[in-house]
Amino acid sequence: MFLRVFSTSLLALSLTPCAFAQSVPINHEVSVGFADVRDADDNFIGVSYRYYLESVDIDEQPWTISPYLQRTNNVSVDYFGIDNLDAINVNGEWFYSNSLVLRGRYGSVANDSRNYEETLHRFGLDVSTFANDHWEYGAGFDFYDYEESFFRSGDKITRSDDELSVSAFARYTSFGKQIRSFTPGWDVQARGTYFDDDLSIEIDANYYVKANWSVGVSAIYENNDSFGS
């Protein structure tokens, strides 16, 4: 239960990078994230940096997904901090032609106060392949290592928990790898995840009206053996 609540907080507070838009090849992307965190009065900071191992040309493609369409290897790190909570994530994405895609990730969230500490480490890996220029499908896992410490009657009590989640996912883009001139189109992602006794399905769909404008919608369904859907 502790792990579920804390990992949900990690999802809600994680930094989502935005595209750095320009019409020339790029290798570096810097993003700043903003969030409205309920019941939190302290100032926060969220920043992300991504490095592309090859140059990305986003002139005629949807800017935010140009690196994906061009199968560009990249690594990124982001940080989010508010009050006593600090979160850091490191991600890597490697494209080996169209036969294999590897995505590795590490995340750490620490919540330290005067008499209470909790830490969550996350290790994850996705493996996927492309059926063609438009369809990708694959599977992955995430391992969570959770620990909390607090004082009770002068004694320090430490509790820990480990969990493993597995997932399957698919992605469709109406854009091919090579775009001569921009035409409006879709980018749709779907992922099903089994975590503890929870089954969740998430769908994200974005329609690109222009290379630098899109409209999106997300839907999440979750089923829990104890609490229902």
PDB file of C-alpha atoms in Angstrom:
ATOM      1  CA  MET A   1       0.000   0.000   0.000  1.00  0.00           C
ATOM      2  CA  PHE A   2       2.795   2.416   0.886  1.00  0.00           C
ATOM      3  CA  LEU A   3       4.511   1.706  -2.425  1.00  0.00           C
ATOM      4  CA  ARG A   4       1.336   2.260  -4.420  1.00  0.00           C
ATOM      5  CA  VAL A   5       0.675   5.650  -2.842  1.00  0.00           C
ATOM      6  CA  PHE A   6       4.267   6.843  -3.221  1.00  0.00           C
ATOM      7  CA  SER A   7       4.611   5.661  -6.813  1.00  0.00           C
ATOM      8  CA  THR A   8       1.381   7.461  -7.669  1.00  0.00           C
ATOM      9  CA  SER A   9       2.917  10.646  -6.288  1.00  0.00           C
ATOM     10  CA  LEU A  10       5.950  10.053  -8.493  1.00  0.00           C
ATOM     11  CA  LEU A  11       3.721   9.812 -11.552  1.00  0.00           C
ATOM     12  CA  ALA A  12       1.851  12.981 -10.670  1.00  0.00           C
ATOM     13  CA  LEU A  13       4.992  15.018 -10.008  1.00  0.00           C
ATOM     14  CA  SER A  14       7.236  13.754 -12.790  1.00  0.00           C
ATOM     15  CA  LEU A  15       8.504  16.342 -15.255  1.00  0.00           C
ATOM     16  CA  THR A  16       7.228  16.050 -18.792  1.00  0.00           C
ATOM     17  CA  PRO A  17       9.646  17.637 -21.278  1.00  0.00           C
ATOM     18  CA  CYS A  18       8.368  19.957 -23.993  1.00  0.00           C
ATOM     19  CA  ALA A  19       9.839  20.179 -27.471  1.00  0.00           C
ATOM     20  CA  PHE A  20      12.500  22.773 -28.129  1.00  0.00           C
ATOM     21  CA  ALA A  21      11.226  24.137 -31.394  1.00  0.00           C
ATOM     22  CA  GLN A  22      13.418  25.417 -34.186  1.00  0.00           C
ATOM     23  CA  SER A  23      13.819  24.715 -37.885  1.00  0.00           C
ATOM     24  CA  VAL A  24      17.493  23.708 -37.967  1.00  0.00           C
ATOM     25  CA  PRO A  25      19.170  20.443 -36.896  1.00  0.00           C
ATOM     26  CA  ILE A  26      19.487  20.114 -33.113  1.00  0.00           C
ATOM     27  CA  ASN A  27      21.430  17.912 -30.699  1.00  0.00           C
ATOM     28  CA  HIS A  28      20.409  19.481 -27.389  1.00  0.00           C
ATOM     29  CA  GLU A  29      17.007  19.997 -25.793  1.00  0.00           C
ATOM     30  CA  VAL A  30      16.338  21.899 -22.575  1.00  0.00           C
ATOM     31  CA  SER A  31      12.877  21.967 -20.999  1.00  0.00           C
ATOM     32  CA  VAL A  32      11.241  23.539 -17.981  1.00  0.00           C
ATOM     33  CA  GLY A  33       8.130  22.010 -16.427  1.00  0.00           C
ATOM     34  CA  PHE A  34       5.304  23.679 -14.501  1.00  0.00           C
ATOM     35  CA  ALA A  35       2.668  22.023 -12.336  1.00  0.00           C
ATOM     36  CA  ASP A  36      -0.187  23.022 -10.069  1.00  0.00           C
ATOM     37  CA  VAL A  37       0.308  20.794  -7.034  1.00  0.00           C
ATOM     38  CA  ARG A  38      -2.696  20.792  -4.743  1.00  0.00           C
ATOM     39  CA  ASP A  39      -2.118  21.639  -1.043  1.00  0.00           C
ATOM     40  CA  ALA A  40       1.533  22.516  -1.698  1.00  0.00           C
ATOM     41  CA  ASP A  41       2.560  26.062  -0.801  1.00  0.00           C
ATOM     42  CA  ASP A  42       6.309  25.794  -1.361  1.00  0.00           C
ATOM     43  CA  ASN A  43       8.079  26.797  -4.541  1.00  0.00           C
ATOM     44  CA  PHE A  44       9.230  24.038  -6.866  1.00  0.00           C
ATOM     45  CA  ILE A  45      11.681  23.583  -9.715  1.00  0.00           C
ATOM     46  CA  GLY A  46      11.520  21.219 -12.657  1.00  0.00           C
ATOM     47  CA  VAL A  47      14.100  21.049 -15.434  1.00  0.00           C
ATOM     48  CA  SER A  48      15.096  18.519 -18.082  1.00  0.00           C
ATOM     49  CA  TYR A  49      18.005  18.078 -20.491  1.00  0.00           C
ATOM     50  CA  ARG A  50      18.116  15.671 -23.437  1.00  0.00           C
ATOM     51  CA  TYR A  51      21.066  14.974 -25.734  1.00  0.00           C
ATOM     52  CA  TYR A  52      20.598  13.460 -29.194  1.00  0.00           C
ATOM     53  CA  LEU A  53      23.525  11.397 -30.387  1.00  0.00           C
ATOM     54  CA  GLU A  54      22.750  12.356 -33.993  1.00  0.00           C
ATOM     55  CA  SER A  55      21.363  15.663 -35.247  1.00  0.00           C
ATOM     56  CA  VAL A  56      17.573  15.941 -35.504  1.00  0.00           C
ATOM     57  CA  ASP A  57      16.038  17.955 -38.342  1.00  0.00           C
ATOM     58  CA  ILE A  58      12.539  19.084 -37.339  1.00  0.00           C
ATOM     59  CA  ASP A  59      11.798  21.400 -40.242  1.00  0.00           C
ATOM     60  CA  GLU A  60       9.048  19.382 -42.001  1.00  0.00           C
ATOM     61  CA  GLN A  61       8.001  17.001 -39.212  1.00  0.00           C
ATOM     62  CA  PRO A  62       5.918  17.397 -36.038  1.00  0.00           C
ATOM     63  CA  TRP A  63       8.451  19.037 -33.761  1.00  0.00           C
ATOM     64  CA  THR A  64       7.749  17.082 -30.573  1.00  0.00           C
ATOM     65  CA  ILE A  65       8.066  13.632 -32.187  1.00  0.00           C
ATOM     66  CA  SER A  66      10.697  14.327 -34.845  1.00  0.00           C
ATOM     67  CA  PRO A  67      13.408  12.482 -32.839  1.00  0.00           C
ATOM     68  CA  TYR A  68      11.136   9.438 -32.642  1.00  0.00           C
ATOM     69  CA  LEU A  69      10.227   9.513 -36.327  1.00  0.00           C
ATOM     70  CA  GLN A  70      13.912   9.775 -37.252  1.00  0.00           C
ATOM     71  CA  ARG A  71      14.855   6.953 -34.829  1.00  0.00           C
ATOM     72  CA  THR A  72      17.406   9.130 -33.035  1.00  0.00           C
ATOM     73  CA  ASN A  73      19.333   7.670 -30.084  1.00  0.00           C
ATOM     74  CA  ASN A  74      19.210   9.907 -27.031  1.00  0.00           C
ATOM     75  CA  VAL A  75      19.799  10.191 -23.298  1.00  0.00           C
ATOM     76  CA  SER A  76      18.081  12.514 -20.847  1.00  0.00           C
ATOM     77  CA  VAL A  77      18.015  13.539 -17.211  1.00  0.00           C
ATOM     78  CA  ASP A  78      15.370  15.523 -15.365  1.00  0.00           C
ATOM     79  CA  TYR A  79      14.946  16.836 -11.838  1.00  0.00           C
ATOM     80  CA  PHE A  80      11.926  17.945  -9.835  1.00  0.00           C
ATOM     81  CA  GLY A  81      12.012  19.341  -6.309  1.00  0.00           C
ATOM     82  CA  ILE A  82       9.355  20.700  -3.975  1.00  0.00           C
ATOM     83  CA  ASP A  83       9.348  21.069  -0.198  1.00  0.00           C
ATOM     84  CA  ASN A  84      11.151  17.950   1.142  1.00  0.00           C
ATOM     85  CA  LEU A  85      10.674  15.919  -2.027  1.00  0.00           C
ATOM     86  CA  ASP A  86      13.382  15.455  -4.664  1.00  0.00           C
ATOM     87  CA  ALA A  87      12.908  13.412  -7.821  1.00  0.00           C
ATOM     88  CA  ILE A  88      15.451  12.577 -10.530  1.00  0.00           C
ATOM     89  CA  ASN A  89      15.010  10.458 -13.657  1.00  0.00           C
ATOM     90  CA  VAL A  90      17.569   9.217 -16.166  1.00  0.00           C
ATOM     91  CA  ASN A  91      16.415   7.743 -19.487  1.00  0.00           C
ATOM     92  CA  GLY A  92      18.070   6.292 -22.554  1.00  0.00           C
ATOM     93  CA  GLU A  93      16.600   5.310 -25.924  1.00  0.00           C
ATOM     94  CA  TRP A  94      18.483   3.241 -28.510  1.00  0.00           C
ATOM     95  CA  PHE A  95      17.244   2.317 -32.005  1.00  0.00           C
ATOM     96  CA  TYR A  96      18.916  -0.672 -33.641  1.00  0.00           C
ATOM     97  CA  SER A  97      17.505  -0.389 -37.192  1.00  0.00           C
ATOM     98  CA  ASN A  98      13.842  -1.476 -37.261  1.00  0.00           C
ATOM     99  CA  SER A  99      14.442  -4.804 -35.574  1.00  0.00           C
ATOM    100  CA  LEU A 100      15.074  -3.724 -31.982  1.00  0.00           C
ATOM    101  CA  VAL A 101      14.447  -0.708 -29.756  1.00  0.00           C
ATOM    102  CA  LEU A 102      15.711  -0.520 -26.167  1.00  0.00           C
ATOM    103  CA  ARG A 103      14.564   2.035 -23.601  1.00  0.00           C
ATOM    104  CA  GLY A 104      16.179   2.010 -20.182  1.00  0.00           C
ATOM    105  CA  ARG A 105      15.255   4.208 -17.211  1.00  0.00           C
ATOM    106  CA  TYR A 106      16.172   4.885 -13.622  1.00  0.00           C
ATOM    107  CA  GLY A 107      14.235   7.046 -11.204  1.00  0.00           C
ATOM    108  CA  SER A 108      14.705   8.053  -7.589  1.00  0.00           C
ATOM    109  CA  VAL A 109      12.307   9.927  -5.315  1.00  0.00           C
ATOM    110  CA  ALA A 110      13.325  10.951  -1.792  1.00  0.00           C
ATOM    111  CA  ASN A 111      11.033  12.543   0.794  1.00  0.00           C
ATOM    112  CA  ASP A 112      12.986  13.650   3.859  1.00  0.00           C
ATOM    113  CA  SER A 113      11.556  15.410   6.884  1.00  0.00           C
ATOM    114  CA  ARG A 114      12.637  15.827  10.475  1.00  0.00           C
ATOM    115  CA  ASN A 115      11.350  12.495  11.784  1.00  0.00           C
ATOM    116  CA  TYR A 116      10.406  10.677   8.626  1.00  0.00           C
ATOM    117  CA  GLU A 117      12.198   9.511   5.486  1.00  0.00           C
ATOM    118  CA  GLU A 118      11.060   7.552   2.462  1.00  0.00           C
ATOM    119  CA  THR A 119      12.853   6.635  -0.742  1.00  0.00           C
ATOM    120  CA  LEU A 120      11.684   4.988  -3.938  1.00  0.00           C
ATOM    121  CA  HIS A 121      14.070   3.627  -6.584  1.00  0.00           C
ATOM    122  CA  ARG A 122      12.761   2.554  -9.967  1.00  0.00           C
ATOM    123  CA  PHE A 123      14.569   0.520 -12.630  1.00  0.00           C
ATOM    124  CA  GLY A 124      12.859  -0.137 -15.960  1.00  0.00           C
ATOM    125  CA  LEU A 125      13.432  -1.542 -19.438  1.00  0.00           C
ATOM    126  CA  ASP A 126      11.281  -1.641 -22.590  1.00  0.00           C
ATOM    127  CA  VAL A 127      12.010  -3.802 -25.630  1.00  0.00           C
ATOM    128  CA  SER A 128      10.114  -3.225 -28.865  1.00  0.00           C
ATOM    129  CA  THR A 129      10.187  -3.538 -32.637  1.00  0.00           C
ATOM    130  CA  PHE A 130       8.617  -1.833 -35.653  1.00  0.00           C
ATOM    131  CA  ALA A 131       6.135  -3.713 -37.819  1.00  0.00           C
ATOM    132  CA  ASN A 132       6.548  -0.946 -40.432  1.00  0.00           C
ATOM    133  CA  ASP A 133       7.185   2.810 -40.567  1.00  0.00           C
ATOM    134  CA  HIS A 134       3.915   3.468 -38.742  1.00  0.00           C
ATOM    135  CA  TRP A 135       3.511   0.732 -36.091  1.00  0.00           C
ATOM    136  CA  GLU A 136       5.659  -0.111 -33.042  1.00  0.00           C
ATOM    137  CA  TYR A 137       4.852  -2.721 -30.395  1.00  0.00           C
ATOM    138  CA  GLY A 138       6.695  -4.137 -27.406  1.00  0.00           C
ATOM    139  CA  ALA A 139       6.773  -5.006 -23.708  1.00  0.00           C
ATOM    140  CA  GLY A 140       8.632  -3.904 -20.609  1.00  0.00           C
ATOM    141  CA  PHE A 141       8.998  -4.077 -16.844  1.00  0.00           C
ATOM    142  CA  ASP A 142       9.706  -1.788 -13.892  1.00  0.00           C
ATOM    143  CA  PHE A 143      11.205  -2.820 -10.563  1.00  0.00           C
ATOM    144  CA  TYR A 144      10.405  -0.643  -7.543  1.00  0.00           C
ATOM    145  CA  ASP A 145      12.445  -0.634  -4.328  1.00  0.00           C
ATOM    146  CA  TYR A 146      10.747   1.295  -1.514  1.00  0.00           C
ATOM    147  CA  GLU A 147      12.008   2.080   1.995  1.00  0.00           C
ATOM    148  CA  GLU A 148      10.680   4.263   4.796  1.00  0.00           C
ATOM    149  CA  SER A 149      12.085   5.139   8.220  1.00  0.00           C
ATOM    150  CA  PHE A 150      10.425   6.893  11.152  1.00  0.00           C
ATOM    151  CA  PHE A 151      10.752   7.212  14.917  1.00  0.00           C
ATOM    152  CA  ARG A 152       8.285   5.693  17.359  1.00  0.00           C
ATOM    153  CA  SER A 153       8.791   5.998  21.122  1.00  0.00           C
ATOM    154  CA  GLY A 154      12.387   7.005  20.509  1.00  0.00           C
ATOM    155  CA  ASP A 155      13.154   3.966  18.351  1.00  0.00           C
ATOM    156  CA  LYS A 156      13.898   4.136  14.633  1.00  0.00           C
ATOM    157  CA  ILE A 157      11.677   1.823  12.613  1.00  0.00           C
ATOM    158  CA  THR A 158      12.511   0.911   9.030  1.00  0.00           C
ATOM    159  CA  ARG A 159      10.191  -0.818   6.578  1.00  0.00           C
ATOM    160  CA  SER A 160      10.803  -1.795   2.966  1.00  0.00           C
ATOM    161  CA  ASP A 161       8.887  -3.219   0.047  1.00  0.00           C
ATOM    162  CA  ASP A 162       9.693  -4.414  -3.479  1.00  0.00           C
ATOM    163  CA  GLU A 163       7.300  -4.581  -6.406  1.00  0.00           C
ATOM    164  CA  LEU A 164       7.487  -5.525 -10.072  1.00  0.00           C
ATOM    165  CA  SER A 165       5.233  -4.245 -12.823  1.00  0.00           C
ATOM    166  CA  VAL A 166       4.969  -5.601 -16.382  1.00  0.00           C
ATOM    167  CA  SER A 167       3.470  -3.874 -19.383  1.00  0.00           C
ATOM    168  CA  ALA A 168       2.704  -4.219 -23.085  1.00  0.00           C
ATOM    169  CA  PHE A 169       2.397  -1.273 -25.431  1.00  0.00           C
ATOM    170  CA  ALA A 170       1.828  -0.194 -29.020  1.00  0.00           C
ATOM    171  CA  ARG A 171       2.259   3.062 -30.921  1.00  0.00           C
ATOM    172  CA  TYR A 172       0.876   4.268 -34.238  1.00  0.00           C
ATOM    173  CA  THR A 173       1.929   7.352 -36.191  1.00  0.00           C
ATOM    174  CA  SER A 174       0.437   8.354 -39.504  1.00  0.00           C
ATOM    175  CA  PHE A 175       3.781  10.015 -40.319  1.00  0.00           C
ATOM    176  CA  GLY A 176       6.504   7.975 -41.986  1.00  0.00           C
ATOM    177  CA  LYS A 177      10.234   8.198 -41.353  1.00  0.00           C
ATOM    178  CA  GLN A 178      10.719  10.433 -44.389  1.00  0.00           C
ATOM    179  CA  ILE A 179       8.526  13.534 -44.741  1.00  0.00           C
ATOM    180  CA  ARG A 180       8.909  15.742 -47.816  1.00  0.00           C
ATOM    181  CA  SER A 181       6.334  18.279 -46.621  1.00  0.00           C
ATOM    182  CA  PHE A 182       4.124  18.374 -43.537  1.00  0.00           C
ATOM    183  CA  THR A 183       0.570  17.036 -43.648  1.00  0.00           C
ATOM    184  CA  PRO A 184      -1.715  16.774 -40.572  1.00  0.00           C
ATOM    185  CA  GLY A 185      -1.741  13.399 -38.843  1.00  0.00           C
ATOM    186  CA  TRP A 186      -1.996  11.238 -35.722  1.00  0.00           C
ATOM    187  CA  ASP A 187       0.305   9.947 -33.024  1.00  0.00           C
ATOM    188  CA  VAL A 188      -1.454   7.375 -30.804  1.00  0.00           C
ATOM    189  CA  GLN A 189       0.049   5.383 -27.909  1.00  0.00           C
ATOM    190  CA  ALA A 190      -1.543   2.641 -25.810  1.00  0.00           C
ATOM    191  CA  ARG A 191      -0.081   0.808 -22.796  1.00  0.00           C
ATOM    192  CA  GLY A 192      -1.445  -1.852 -20.474  1.00  0.00           C
ATOM    193  CA  THR A 193       0.309  -2.330 -17.102  1.00  0.00           C
ATOM    194  CA  TYR A 194      -0.100  -4.901 -14.340  1.00  0.00           C
ATOM    195  CA  PHE A 195       1.227  -3.653 -10.988  1.00  0.00           C
ATOM    196  CA  ASP A 196       0.605  -5.466  -7.696  1.00  0.00           C
ATOM    197  CA  ASP A 197      -3.143  -6.168  -7.920  1.00  0.00           C
ATOM    198  CA  ASP A 198      -3.831  -3.275 -10.307  1.00  0.00           C
ATOM    199  CA  LEU A 199      -4.449  -3.474 -14.043  1.00  0.00           C
ATOM    200  CA  SER A 200      -4.343  -0.152 -15.883  1.00  0.00           C
ATOM    201  CA  ILE A 201      -4.784   0.775 -19.530  1.00  0.00           C
ATOM    202  CA  GLU A 202      -3.725   4.183 -20.820  1.00  0.00           C
ATOM    203  CA  ILE A 203      -4.331   5.686 -24.246  1.00  0.00           C
ATOM    204  CA  ASP A 204      -2.802   8.960 -25.455  1.00  0.00           C
ATOM    205  CA  ALA A 205      -3.780  10.410 -28.826  1.00  0.00           C
ATOM    206  CA  ASN A 206      -2.412  13.589 -30.424  1.00  0.00           C
ATOM    207  CA  TYR A 207      -3.500  15.115 -33.708  1.00  0.00           C
ATOM    208  CA  TYR A 208      -0.947  17.447 -35.299  1.00  0.00           C
ATOM    209  CA  VAL A 209      -2.661  20.304 -37.075  1.00  0.00           C
ATOM    210  CA  LYS A 210       0.668  21.942 -37.856  1.00  0.00           C
ATOM    211  CA  ALA A 211       4.270  20.967 -37.208  1.00  0.00           C
ATOM    212  CA  ASN A 212       4.222  23.139 -34.078  1.00  0.00           C
ATOM    213  CA  TRP A 213       0.567  22.689 -33.017  1.00  0.00           C
ATOM    214  CA  SER A 214      -1.284  19.626 -31.785  1.00  0.00           C
ATOM    215  CA  VAL A 215      -4.461  18.721 -29.900  1.00  0.00           C
ATOM    216  CA  GLY A 216      -4.378  15.734 -27.557  1.00  0.00           C
ATOM    217  CA  VAL A 217      -6.561  13.598 -25.319  1.00  0.00           C
ATOM    218  CA  SER A 218      -5.684  10.964 -22.710  1.00  0.00           C
ATOM    219  CA  ALA A 219      -7.766   8.246 -21.059  1.00  0.00           C
ATOM    220  CA  ILE A 220      -6.843   5.909 -18.191  1.00  0.00           C
ATOM    221  CA  TYR A 221      -8.759   2.839 -17.011  1.00  0.00           C
ATOM    222  CA  GLU A 222      -7.706   1.092 -13.796  1.00  0.00           C
ATOM    223  CA  ASN A 223      -9.052  -2.098 -12.215  1.00  0.00           C
ATOM    224  CA  ASN A 224      -8.122  -3.075  -8.653  1.00  0.00           C
ATOM    225  CA  ASP A 225      -9.117  -6.381  -7.030  1.00  0.00           C
ATOM    226  CA  SER A 226      -9.895  -4.616  -3.739  1.00  0.00           C
ATOM    227  CA  PHE A 227     -11.356  -1.278  -4.840  1.00  0.00           C
ATOM    228  CA  GLY A 228     -12.952  -2.034  -8.189  1.00  0.00           C
ATOM    229  CA  SER A 229     -12.677  -0.014 -11.410  1.00  0.00           C
TER     230      SER A 229
END
